[in-house]
CSV table of C-alpha atoms and ligand atoms in Angstrom, one decimal:
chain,number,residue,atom,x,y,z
A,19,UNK,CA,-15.4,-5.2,32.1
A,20,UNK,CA,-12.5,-6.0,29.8
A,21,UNK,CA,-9.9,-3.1,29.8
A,22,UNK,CA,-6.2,-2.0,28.5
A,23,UNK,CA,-3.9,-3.8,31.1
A,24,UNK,CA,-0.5,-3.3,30.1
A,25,UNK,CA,1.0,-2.0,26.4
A,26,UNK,CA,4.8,-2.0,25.9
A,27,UNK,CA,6.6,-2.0,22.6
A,28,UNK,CA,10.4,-3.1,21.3
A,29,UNK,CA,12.6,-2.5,18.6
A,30,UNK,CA,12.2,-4.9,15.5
A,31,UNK,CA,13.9,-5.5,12.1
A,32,UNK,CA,11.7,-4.8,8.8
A,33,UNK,CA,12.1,-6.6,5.6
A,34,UNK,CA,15.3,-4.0,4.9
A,35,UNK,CA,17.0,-4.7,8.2
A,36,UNK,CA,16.2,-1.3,9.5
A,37,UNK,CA,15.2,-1.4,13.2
A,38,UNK,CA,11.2,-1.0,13.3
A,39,UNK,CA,8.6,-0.5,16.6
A,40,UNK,CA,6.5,-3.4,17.6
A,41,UNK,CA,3.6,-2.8,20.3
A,42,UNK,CA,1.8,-5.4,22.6
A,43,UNK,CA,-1.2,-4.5,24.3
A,44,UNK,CA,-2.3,-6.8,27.3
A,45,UNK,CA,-6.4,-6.7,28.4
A,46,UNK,CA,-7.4,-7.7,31.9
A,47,UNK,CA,-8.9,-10.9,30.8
A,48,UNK,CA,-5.3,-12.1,29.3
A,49,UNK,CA,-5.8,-11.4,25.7
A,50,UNK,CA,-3.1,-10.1,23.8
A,51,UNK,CA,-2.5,-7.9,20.3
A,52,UNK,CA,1.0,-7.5,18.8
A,53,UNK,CA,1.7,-5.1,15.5
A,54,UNK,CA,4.5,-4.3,13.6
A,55,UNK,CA,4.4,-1.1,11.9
A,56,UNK,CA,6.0,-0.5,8.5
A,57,UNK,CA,7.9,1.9,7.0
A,58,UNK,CA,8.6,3.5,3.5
A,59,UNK,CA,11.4,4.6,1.4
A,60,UNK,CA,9.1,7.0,-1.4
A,61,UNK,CA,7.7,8.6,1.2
A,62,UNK,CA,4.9,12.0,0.6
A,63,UNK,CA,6.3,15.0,2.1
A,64,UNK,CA,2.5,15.4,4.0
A,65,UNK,CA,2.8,12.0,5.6
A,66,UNK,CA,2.8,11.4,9.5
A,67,UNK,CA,5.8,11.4,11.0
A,68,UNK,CA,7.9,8.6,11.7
A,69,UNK,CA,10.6,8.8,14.6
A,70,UNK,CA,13.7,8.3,13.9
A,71,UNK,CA,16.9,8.3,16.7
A,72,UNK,CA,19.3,10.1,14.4
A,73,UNK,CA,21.6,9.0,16.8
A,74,UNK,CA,25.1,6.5,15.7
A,75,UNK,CA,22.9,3.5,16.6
A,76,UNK,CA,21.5,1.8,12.7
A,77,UNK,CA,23.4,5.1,10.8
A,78,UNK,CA,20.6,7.2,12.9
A,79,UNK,CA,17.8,4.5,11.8
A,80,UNK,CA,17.0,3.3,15.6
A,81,UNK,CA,13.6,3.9,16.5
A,82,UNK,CA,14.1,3.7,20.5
A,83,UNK,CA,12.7,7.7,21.4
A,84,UNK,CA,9.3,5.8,19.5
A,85,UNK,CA,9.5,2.7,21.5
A,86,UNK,CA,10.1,5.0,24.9
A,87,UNK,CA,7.0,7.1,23.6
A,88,UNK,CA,5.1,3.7,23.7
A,89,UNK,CA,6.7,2.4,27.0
A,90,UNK,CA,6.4,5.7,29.4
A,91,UNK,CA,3.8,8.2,27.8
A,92,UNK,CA,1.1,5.7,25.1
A,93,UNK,CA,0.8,2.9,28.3
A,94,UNK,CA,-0.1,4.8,31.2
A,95,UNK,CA,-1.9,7.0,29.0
A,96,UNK,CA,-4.1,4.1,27.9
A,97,UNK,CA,-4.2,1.8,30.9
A,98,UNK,CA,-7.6,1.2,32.5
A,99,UNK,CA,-9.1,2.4,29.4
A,100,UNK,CA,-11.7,0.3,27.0
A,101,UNK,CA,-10.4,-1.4,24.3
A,102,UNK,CA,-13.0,-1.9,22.0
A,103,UNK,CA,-13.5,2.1,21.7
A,104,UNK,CA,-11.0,2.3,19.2
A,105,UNK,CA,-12.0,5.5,18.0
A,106,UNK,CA,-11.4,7.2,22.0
A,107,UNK,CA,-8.3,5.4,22.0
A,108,UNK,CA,-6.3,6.8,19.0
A,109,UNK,CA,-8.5,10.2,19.7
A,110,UNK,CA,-6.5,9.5,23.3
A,111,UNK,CA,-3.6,9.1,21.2
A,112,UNK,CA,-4.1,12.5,19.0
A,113,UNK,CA,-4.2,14.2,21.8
A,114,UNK,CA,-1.8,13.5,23.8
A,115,UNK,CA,0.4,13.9,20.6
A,116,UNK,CA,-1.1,17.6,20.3
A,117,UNK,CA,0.1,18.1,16.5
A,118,UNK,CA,-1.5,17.1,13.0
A,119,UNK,CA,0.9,14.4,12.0
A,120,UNK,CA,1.9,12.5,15.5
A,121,UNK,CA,5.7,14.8,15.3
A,122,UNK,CA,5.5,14.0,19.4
A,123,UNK,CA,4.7,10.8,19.6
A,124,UNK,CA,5.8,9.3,16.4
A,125,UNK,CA,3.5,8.1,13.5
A,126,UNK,CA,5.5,4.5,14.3
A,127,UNK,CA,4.5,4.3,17.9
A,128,UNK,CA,1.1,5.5,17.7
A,129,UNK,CA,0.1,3.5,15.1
A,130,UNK,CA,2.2,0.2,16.3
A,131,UNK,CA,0.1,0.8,19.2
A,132,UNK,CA,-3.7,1.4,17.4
A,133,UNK,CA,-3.3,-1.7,15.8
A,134,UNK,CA,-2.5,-4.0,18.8
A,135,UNK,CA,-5.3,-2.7,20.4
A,136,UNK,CA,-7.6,-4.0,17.6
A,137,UNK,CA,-5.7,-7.2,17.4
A,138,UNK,CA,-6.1,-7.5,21.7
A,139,UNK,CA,-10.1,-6.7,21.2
A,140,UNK,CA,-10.5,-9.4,18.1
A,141,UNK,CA,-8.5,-11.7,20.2
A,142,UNK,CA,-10.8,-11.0,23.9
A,143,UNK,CA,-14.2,-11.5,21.2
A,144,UNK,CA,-12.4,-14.4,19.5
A,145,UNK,CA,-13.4,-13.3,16.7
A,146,UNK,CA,-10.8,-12.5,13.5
A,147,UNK,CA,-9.4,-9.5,12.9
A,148,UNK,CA,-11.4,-8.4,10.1
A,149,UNK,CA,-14.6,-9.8,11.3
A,150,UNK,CA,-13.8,-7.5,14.5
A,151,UNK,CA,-13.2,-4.2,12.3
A,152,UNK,CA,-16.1,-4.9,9.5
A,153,UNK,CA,-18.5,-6.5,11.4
A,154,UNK,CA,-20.8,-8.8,9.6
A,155,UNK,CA,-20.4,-6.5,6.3
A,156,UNK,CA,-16.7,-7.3,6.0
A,157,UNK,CA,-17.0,-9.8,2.9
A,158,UNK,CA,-15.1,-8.7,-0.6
A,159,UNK,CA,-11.9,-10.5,-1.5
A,160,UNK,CA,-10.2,-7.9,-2.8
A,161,UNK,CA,-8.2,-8.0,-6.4
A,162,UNK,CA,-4.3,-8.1,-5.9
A,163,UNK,CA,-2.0,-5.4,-7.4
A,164,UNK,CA,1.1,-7.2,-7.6
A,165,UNK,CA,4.2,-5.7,-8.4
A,166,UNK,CA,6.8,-7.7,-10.1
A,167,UNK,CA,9.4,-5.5,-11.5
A,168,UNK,CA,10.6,-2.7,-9.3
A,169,UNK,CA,12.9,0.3,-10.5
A,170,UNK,CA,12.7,3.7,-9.1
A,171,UNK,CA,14.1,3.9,-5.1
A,172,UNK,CA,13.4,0.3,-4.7
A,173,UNK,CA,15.8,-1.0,-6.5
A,174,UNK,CA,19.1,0.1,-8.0
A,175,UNK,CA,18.8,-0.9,-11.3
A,176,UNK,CA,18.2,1.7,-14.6
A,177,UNK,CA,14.2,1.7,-14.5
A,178,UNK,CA,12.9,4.9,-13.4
A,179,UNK,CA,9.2,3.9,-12.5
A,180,UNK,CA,8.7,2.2,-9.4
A,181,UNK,CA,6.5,-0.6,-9.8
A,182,UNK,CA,5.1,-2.6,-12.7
A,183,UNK,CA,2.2,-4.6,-11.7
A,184,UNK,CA,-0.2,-6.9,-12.8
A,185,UNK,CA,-4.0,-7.5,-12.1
A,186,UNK,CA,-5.9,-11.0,-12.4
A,187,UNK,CA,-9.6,-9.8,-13.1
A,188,UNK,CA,-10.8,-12.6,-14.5
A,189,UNK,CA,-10.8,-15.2,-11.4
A,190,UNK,CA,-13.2,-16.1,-9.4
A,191,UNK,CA,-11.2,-16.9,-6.3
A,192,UNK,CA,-8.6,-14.9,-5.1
A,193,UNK,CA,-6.6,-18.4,-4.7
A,194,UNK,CA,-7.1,-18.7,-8.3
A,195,UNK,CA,-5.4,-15.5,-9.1
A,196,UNK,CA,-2.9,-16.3,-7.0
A,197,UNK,CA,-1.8,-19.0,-9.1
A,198,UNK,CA,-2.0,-17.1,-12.0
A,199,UNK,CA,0.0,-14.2,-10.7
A,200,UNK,CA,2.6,-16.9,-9.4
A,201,UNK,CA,3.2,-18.8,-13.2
A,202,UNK,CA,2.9,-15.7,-14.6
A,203,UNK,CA,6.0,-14.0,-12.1
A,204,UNK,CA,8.1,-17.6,-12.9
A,205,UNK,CA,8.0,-17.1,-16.5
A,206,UNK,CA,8.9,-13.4,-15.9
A,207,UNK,CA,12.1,-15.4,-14.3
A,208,UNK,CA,13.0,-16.9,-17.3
A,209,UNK,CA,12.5,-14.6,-19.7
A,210,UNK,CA,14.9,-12.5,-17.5
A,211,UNK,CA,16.9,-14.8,-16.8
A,212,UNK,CA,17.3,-15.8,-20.8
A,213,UNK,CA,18.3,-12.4,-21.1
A,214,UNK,CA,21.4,-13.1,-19.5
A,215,UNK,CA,20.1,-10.6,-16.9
A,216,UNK,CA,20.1,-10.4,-12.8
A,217,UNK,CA,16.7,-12.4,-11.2
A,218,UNK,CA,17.1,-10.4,-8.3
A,219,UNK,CA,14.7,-8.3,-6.7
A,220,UNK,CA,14.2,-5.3,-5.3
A,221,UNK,CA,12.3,-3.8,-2.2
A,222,UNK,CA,8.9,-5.3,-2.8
A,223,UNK,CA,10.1,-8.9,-4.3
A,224,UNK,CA,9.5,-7.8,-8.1
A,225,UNK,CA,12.6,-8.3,-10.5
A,226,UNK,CA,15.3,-5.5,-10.5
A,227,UNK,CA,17.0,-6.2,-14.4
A,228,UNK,CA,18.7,-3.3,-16.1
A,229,UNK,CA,16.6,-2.1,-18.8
A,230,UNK,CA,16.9,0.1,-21.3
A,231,UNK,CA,13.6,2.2,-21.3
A,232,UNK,CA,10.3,2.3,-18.8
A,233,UNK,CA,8.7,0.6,-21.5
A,234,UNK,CA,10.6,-2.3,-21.6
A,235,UNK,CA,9.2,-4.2,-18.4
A,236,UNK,CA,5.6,-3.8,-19.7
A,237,UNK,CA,7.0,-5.6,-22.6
A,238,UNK,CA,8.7,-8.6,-20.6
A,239,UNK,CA,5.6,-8.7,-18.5
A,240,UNK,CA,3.1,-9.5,-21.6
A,241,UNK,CA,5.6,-11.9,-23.1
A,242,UNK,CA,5.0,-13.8,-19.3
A,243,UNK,CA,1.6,-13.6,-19.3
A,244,UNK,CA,1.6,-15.1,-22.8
A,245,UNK,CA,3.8,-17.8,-22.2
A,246,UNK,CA,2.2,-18.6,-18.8
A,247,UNK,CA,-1.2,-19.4,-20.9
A,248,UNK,CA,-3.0,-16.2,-20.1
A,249,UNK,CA,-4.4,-13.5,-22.0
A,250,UNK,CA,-3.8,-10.0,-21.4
A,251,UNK,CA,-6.4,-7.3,-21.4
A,252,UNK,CA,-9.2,-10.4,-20.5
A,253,UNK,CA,-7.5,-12.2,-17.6
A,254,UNK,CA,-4.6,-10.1,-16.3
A,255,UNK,CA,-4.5,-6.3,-16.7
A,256,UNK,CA,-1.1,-4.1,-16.3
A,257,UNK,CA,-0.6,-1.2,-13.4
A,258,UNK,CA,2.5,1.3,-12.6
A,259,UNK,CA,3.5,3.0,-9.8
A,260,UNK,CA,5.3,5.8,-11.3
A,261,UNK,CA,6.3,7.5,-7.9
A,262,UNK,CA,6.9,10.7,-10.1
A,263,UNK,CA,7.3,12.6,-6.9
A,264,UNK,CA,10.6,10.8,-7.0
A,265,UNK,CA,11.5,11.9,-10.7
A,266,UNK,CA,11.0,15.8,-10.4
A,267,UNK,CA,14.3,17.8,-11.2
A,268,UNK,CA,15.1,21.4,-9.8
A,269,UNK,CA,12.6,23.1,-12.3
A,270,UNK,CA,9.7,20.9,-11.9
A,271,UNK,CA,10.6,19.2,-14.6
A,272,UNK,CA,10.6,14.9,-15.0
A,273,UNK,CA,13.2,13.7,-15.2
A,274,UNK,CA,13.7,10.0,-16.7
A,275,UNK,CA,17.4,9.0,-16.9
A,276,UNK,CA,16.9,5.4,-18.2
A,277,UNK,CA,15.6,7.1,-21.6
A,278,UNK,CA,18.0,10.8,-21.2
A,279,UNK,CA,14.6,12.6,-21.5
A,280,UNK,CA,13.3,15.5,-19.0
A,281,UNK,CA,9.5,16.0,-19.4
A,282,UNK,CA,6.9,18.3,-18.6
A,283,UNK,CA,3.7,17.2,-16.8
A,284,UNK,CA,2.0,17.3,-20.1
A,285,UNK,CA,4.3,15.6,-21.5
A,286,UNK,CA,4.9,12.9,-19.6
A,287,UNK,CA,0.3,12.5,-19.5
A,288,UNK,CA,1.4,12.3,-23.3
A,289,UNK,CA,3.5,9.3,-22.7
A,290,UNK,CA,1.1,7.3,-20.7
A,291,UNK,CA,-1.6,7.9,-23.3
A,292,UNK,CA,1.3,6.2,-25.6
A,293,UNK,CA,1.6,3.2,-23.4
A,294,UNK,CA,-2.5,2.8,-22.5
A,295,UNK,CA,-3.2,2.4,-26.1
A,296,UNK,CA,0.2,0.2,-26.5
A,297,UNK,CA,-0.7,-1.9,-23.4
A,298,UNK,CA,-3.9,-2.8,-21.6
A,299,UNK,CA,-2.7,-0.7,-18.2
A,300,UNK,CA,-6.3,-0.1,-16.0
A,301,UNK,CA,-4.6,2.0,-13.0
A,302,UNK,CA,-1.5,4.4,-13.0
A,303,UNK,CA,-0.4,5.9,-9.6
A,304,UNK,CA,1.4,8.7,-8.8
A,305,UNK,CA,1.8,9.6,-12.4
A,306,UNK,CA,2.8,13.2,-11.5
A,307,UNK,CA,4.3,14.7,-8.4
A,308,UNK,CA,2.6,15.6,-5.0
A,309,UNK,CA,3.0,19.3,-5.5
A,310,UNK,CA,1.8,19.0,-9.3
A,311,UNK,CA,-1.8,20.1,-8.8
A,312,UNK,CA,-2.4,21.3,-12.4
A,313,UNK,CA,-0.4,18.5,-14.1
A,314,UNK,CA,-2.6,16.2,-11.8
A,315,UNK,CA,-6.0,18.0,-13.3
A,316,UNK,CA,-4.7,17.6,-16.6
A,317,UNK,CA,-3.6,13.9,-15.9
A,318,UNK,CA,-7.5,13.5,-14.7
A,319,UNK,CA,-8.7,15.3,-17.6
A,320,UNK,CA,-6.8,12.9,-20.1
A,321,UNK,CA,-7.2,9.5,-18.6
A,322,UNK,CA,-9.7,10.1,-15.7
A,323,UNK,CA,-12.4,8.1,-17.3
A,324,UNK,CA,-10.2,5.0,-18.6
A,325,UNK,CA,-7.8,4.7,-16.2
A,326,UNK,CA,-7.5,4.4,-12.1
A,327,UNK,CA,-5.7,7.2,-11.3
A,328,UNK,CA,-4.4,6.4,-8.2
A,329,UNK,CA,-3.1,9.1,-5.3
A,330,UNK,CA,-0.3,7.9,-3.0
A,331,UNK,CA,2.2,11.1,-2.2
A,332,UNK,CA,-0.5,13.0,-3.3
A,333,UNK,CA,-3.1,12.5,-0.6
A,334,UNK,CA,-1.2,10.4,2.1
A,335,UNK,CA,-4.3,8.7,3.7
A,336,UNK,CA,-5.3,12.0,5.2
A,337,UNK,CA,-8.9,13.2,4.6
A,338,UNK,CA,-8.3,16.7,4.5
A,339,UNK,CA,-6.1,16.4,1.4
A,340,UNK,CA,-8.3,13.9,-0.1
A,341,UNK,CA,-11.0,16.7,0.5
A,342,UNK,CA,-9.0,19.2,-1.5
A,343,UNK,CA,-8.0,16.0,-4.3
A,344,UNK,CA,-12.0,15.7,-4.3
A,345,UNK,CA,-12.8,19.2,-4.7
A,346,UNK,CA,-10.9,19.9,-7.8
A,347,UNK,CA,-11.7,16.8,-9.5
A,348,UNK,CA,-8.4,15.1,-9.4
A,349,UNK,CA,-7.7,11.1,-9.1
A,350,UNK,CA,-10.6,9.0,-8.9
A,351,UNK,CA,-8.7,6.3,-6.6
A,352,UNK,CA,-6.6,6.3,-2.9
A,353,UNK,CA,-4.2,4.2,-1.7
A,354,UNK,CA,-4.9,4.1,1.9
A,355,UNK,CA,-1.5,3.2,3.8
A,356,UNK,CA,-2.2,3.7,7.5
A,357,UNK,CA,1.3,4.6,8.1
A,358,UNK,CA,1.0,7.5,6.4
A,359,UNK,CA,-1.6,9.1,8.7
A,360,UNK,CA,-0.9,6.7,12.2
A,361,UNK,CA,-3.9,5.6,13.6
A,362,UNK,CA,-6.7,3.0,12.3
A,363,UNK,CA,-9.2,5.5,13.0
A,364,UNK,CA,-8.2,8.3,10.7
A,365,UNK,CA,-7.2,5.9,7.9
A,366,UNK,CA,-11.0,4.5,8.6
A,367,UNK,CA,-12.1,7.9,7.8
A,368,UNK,CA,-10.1,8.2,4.5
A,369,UNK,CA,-11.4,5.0,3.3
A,370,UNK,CA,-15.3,6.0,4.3
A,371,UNK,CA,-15.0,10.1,2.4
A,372,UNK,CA,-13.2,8.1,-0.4
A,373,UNK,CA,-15.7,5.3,-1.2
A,374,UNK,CA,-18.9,8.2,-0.4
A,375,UNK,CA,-17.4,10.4,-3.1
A,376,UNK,CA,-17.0,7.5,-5.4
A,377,UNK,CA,-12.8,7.4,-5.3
A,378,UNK,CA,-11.9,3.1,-5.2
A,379,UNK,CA,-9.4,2.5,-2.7
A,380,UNK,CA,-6.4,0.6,-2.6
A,381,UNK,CA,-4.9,-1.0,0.7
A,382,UNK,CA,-1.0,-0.8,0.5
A,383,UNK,CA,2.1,-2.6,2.2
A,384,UNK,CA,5.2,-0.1,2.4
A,385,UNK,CA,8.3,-1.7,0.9
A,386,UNK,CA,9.7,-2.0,4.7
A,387,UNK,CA,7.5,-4.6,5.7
A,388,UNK,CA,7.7,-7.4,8.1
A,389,UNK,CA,5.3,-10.7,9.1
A,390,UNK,CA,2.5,-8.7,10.5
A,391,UNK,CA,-0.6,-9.0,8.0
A,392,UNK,CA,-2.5,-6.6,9.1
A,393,UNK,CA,-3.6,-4.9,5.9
A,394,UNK,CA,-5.2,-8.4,4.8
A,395,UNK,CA,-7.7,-7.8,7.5
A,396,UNK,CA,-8.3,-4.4,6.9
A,397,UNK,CA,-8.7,-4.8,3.2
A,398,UNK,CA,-11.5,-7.4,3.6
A,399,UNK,CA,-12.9,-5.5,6.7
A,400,UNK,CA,-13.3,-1.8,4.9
A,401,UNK,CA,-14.7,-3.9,2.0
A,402,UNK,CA,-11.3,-1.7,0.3
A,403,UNK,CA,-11.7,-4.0,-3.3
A,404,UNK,CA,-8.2,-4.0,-3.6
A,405,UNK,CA,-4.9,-4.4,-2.3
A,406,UNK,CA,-1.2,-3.8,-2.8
A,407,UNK,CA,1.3,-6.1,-1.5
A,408,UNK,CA,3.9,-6.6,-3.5
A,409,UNK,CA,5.1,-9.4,-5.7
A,410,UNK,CA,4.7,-13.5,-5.1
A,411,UNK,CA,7.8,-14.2,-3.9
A,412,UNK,CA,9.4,-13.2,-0.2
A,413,UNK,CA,8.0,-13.6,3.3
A,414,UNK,CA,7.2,-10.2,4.0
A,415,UNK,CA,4.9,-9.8,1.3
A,416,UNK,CA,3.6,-13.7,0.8
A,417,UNK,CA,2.8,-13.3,4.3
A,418,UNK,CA,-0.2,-11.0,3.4
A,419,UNK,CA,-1.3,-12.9,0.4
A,420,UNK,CA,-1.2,-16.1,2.4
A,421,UNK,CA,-3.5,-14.5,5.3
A,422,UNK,CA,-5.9,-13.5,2.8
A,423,UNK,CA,-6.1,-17.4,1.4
A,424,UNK,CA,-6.8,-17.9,5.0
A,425,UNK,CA,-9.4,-15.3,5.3
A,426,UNK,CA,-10.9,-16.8,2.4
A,427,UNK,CA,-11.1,-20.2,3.1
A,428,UNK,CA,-13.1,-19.1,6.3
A,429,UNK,CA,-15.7,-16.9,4.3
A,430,UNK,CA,-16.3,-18.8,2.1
A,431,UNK,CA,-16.5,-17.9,-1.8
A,432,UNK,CA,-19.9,-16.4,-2.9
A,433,UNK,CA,-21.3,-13.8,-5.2
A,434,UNK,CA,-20.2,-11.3,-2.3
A,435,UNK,CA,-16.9,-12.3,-1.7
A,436,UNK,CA,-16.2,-10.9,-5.2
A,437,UNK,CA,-14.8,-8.0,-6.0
A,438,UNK,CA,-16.7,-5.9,-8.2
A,439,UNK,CA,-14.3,-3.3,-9.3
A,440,UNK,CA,-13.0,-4.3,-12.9
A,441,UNK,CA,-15.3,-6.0,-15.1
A,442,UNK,CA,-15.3,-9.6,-15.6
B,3,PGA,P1,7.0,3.2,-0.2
B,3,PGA,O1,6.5,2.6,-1.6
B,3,PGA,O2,6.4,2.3,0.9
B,3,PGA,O3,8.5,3.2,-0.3
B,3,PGA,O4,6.4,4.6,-0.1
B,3,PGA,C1,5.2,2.1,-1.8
B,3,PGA,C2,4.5,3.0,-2.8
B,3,PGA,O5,5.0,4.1,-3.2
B,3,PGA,O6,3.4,2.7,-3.1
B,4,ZN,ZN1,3.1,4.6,-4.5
């Protein structure tokens, strides 16, 4: 019988140069799964928790108490025990941990450690990753959300939204949209650079410029898209990222500095209602902030059946807040980032309550990434639709768009393979 043999983890650098955990788990027959776990900077106050020394090693950043977690409580723990049970492991793991958000054991070392273990099973079965976790229903290519000007905390230019993305709809391959999504971030370059602007990015590989409102990118991104021979509103669509949990002031107020306003929640609805009729923008996430429940209904109310409204800070891959999001009608989307919750199995249970009650899902990088690609698997494996992982330039975020070419190319294209969420 094929069991845990040995799991020990290390300290790694992320795409930011902060230290990160890595696990390796070790099965009796010699197979072997190694994971990197990310981390994020606009993080939801409800998310898992990820250890951090807060000791002088990396300005308190070091993440050695997680990697001990991993090396003297999670291995003997889950040596001897069957890998392919992945819902007993991270159960094992919960447990062991003894809170709601892994505050023990560390969000970082229980999920570094959930994920090798899949890796080590699809590795003993020889089969690939998302085969392994979707079984022979594993199939949609999911559309890319790919963010190509960051402002907000990813960047430290004027822009107060985080993320400006765009959304090829109208490929049939996900290579094909690929290549769109690549001409159309080039001409993005020039355009910036014309401007006599920085072509420097921020956290996620999207441009960083200085511009003078949060309108302004979505009007540098449509210029690209013209002038790299697309059309917008048939081929490629437009998506933010507000992170507005990010832009409340001290009276619950938004507050966006690039433009000197401060808005209310229905004000600021107001303003995205301005740019969805200015600009053909199919998904907005975190438009308002995670404690803004009855902006959020509002928000829903307004836009709910035009737009994806998409919950990040608001319902941090956990169920039981989804549950509550469901309840009272607000969102009709996820994004499902497993960090945020620590364990494959619980971020498996999001996905399942969202796509029963009819919310789409988004799988999601953090912007401290690194090479593991992970989330290209699980997208196609939870049958997710789409994905977020960043723009089309850097390593740690072409690594994921690359393994999903690769995932492709082995599946095959088909009627299945195609994702069904925006119309064609
Ligand atoms: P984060 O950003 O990883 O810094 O939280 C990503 C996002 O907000 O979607
Ligand atoms: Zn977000």
């Amino acid at each position: 019988m094929v069991l845990i043999d040995d799991i020990y983890a290390i300290e790694v650098m992320d795409s930011r140069g902060n230290p990160t955990v890595q696990a390796t788990v070790v099965l009796n027959d010699g197979s072997e799964g190694v994971a990197i776990c990310p981390s994020g900077a606009s993080t939801g106050k409800r998310e898992a928790v990820e250890l951090r020394d807060g000791d002088k090693r990396y300005a308190g950043k070091g993440v050695l108490s997680a990697v001990d977690n991993i090396n003297n409580i999670i291995a003997p723990l889950l040596d001897g025990h069957n890998p392919f049970n992945q819902i007993y492991i991270d159960r094992l793991l919960q447990k062991e941990d003894g809170s709601e958000n892994y505050s023990n054991l560390g969000a970082n070392a229980s999920l570094a450690v959930s994920m090798a273990v899949a890796r080590a099973s699809a590795n003993s079965l020889g089969v690939p990753l998302y085969r392994y976790l979707g079984g022979a229903n594993a199939m949609t290519m999911p559309v890319g959300m790919f963010n190509i000007i960051n402002g907000g905390e990813h960047a430290n230019n004027s822009v107060d939204f985080q993320e400006y993305m765009i959304i090829p709809t109208n490929f049939e391959t996900f290579a094909l949209s690929l290549r769109a999504v690549s001409e159309i971030y080039n001409e993005l370059k020039k355009i910036i650079d014309g401007m006599g602007m920085t072509t420097a990015v921020g956290d996620e590989g999207g441009f960083a410029p200085n511009l003078k409102s949060n309108e302004e990118p979505l009007e540098l991104i449509t210029k690209a898209i013209v002038d790299a021979g697309y059309e917008p509103g048939k081929d490629i669509f437009l998506a933010l990222d507000v992170a507005a949990s990010e832009l409340v002031d001290d009276d619950g107020k938004y507050l966006l500095k690039s433009e000197n306003k401060t808005l209310s929640s229905a004000e600021l609805v107001e303003y995205y209602k301005n740019l969805c009729d200015k600009y053909p923008i199919v998904s907005i996430e975190d438009g308002l902030g995670e404690d803004d429940w009855d902006g959020w209904s509002y928000l829903t109310e307004q836009l709910g059946d035009k737009v994806q409204l998409v919950g990040d800070d608001l319902f941090v891959t956990n169920t039981k807040i989804l549950q509550q999001g469901i309840d009272k009608s607000i969102a009709n989307s996820i994004l499902i980032k497993p960090n945020q919750i620590g364990d494959l199995s619980q971020t498996m249970a999001t996905v399942r309550l969202a796509q029963r009650s009819g919310y789409r899902c988004v799988m999601s990088h953090r912007s401290g990434e690194s090479e593991d690609t992970f989330i290209a698997d699980f997208a196609v494996a939870l049958n997710c639709g789409q994905i977020k992982t960043g723009s089309t330039a850097r390593s740690d975020r072409i690594a994921k768009y690359n393994r999903l070419l690769n995932i492709e190319h082995e599946i095959g294209y088909s009627e299945y393979t195609q994702n069904m969420v925006y119309e064609r």
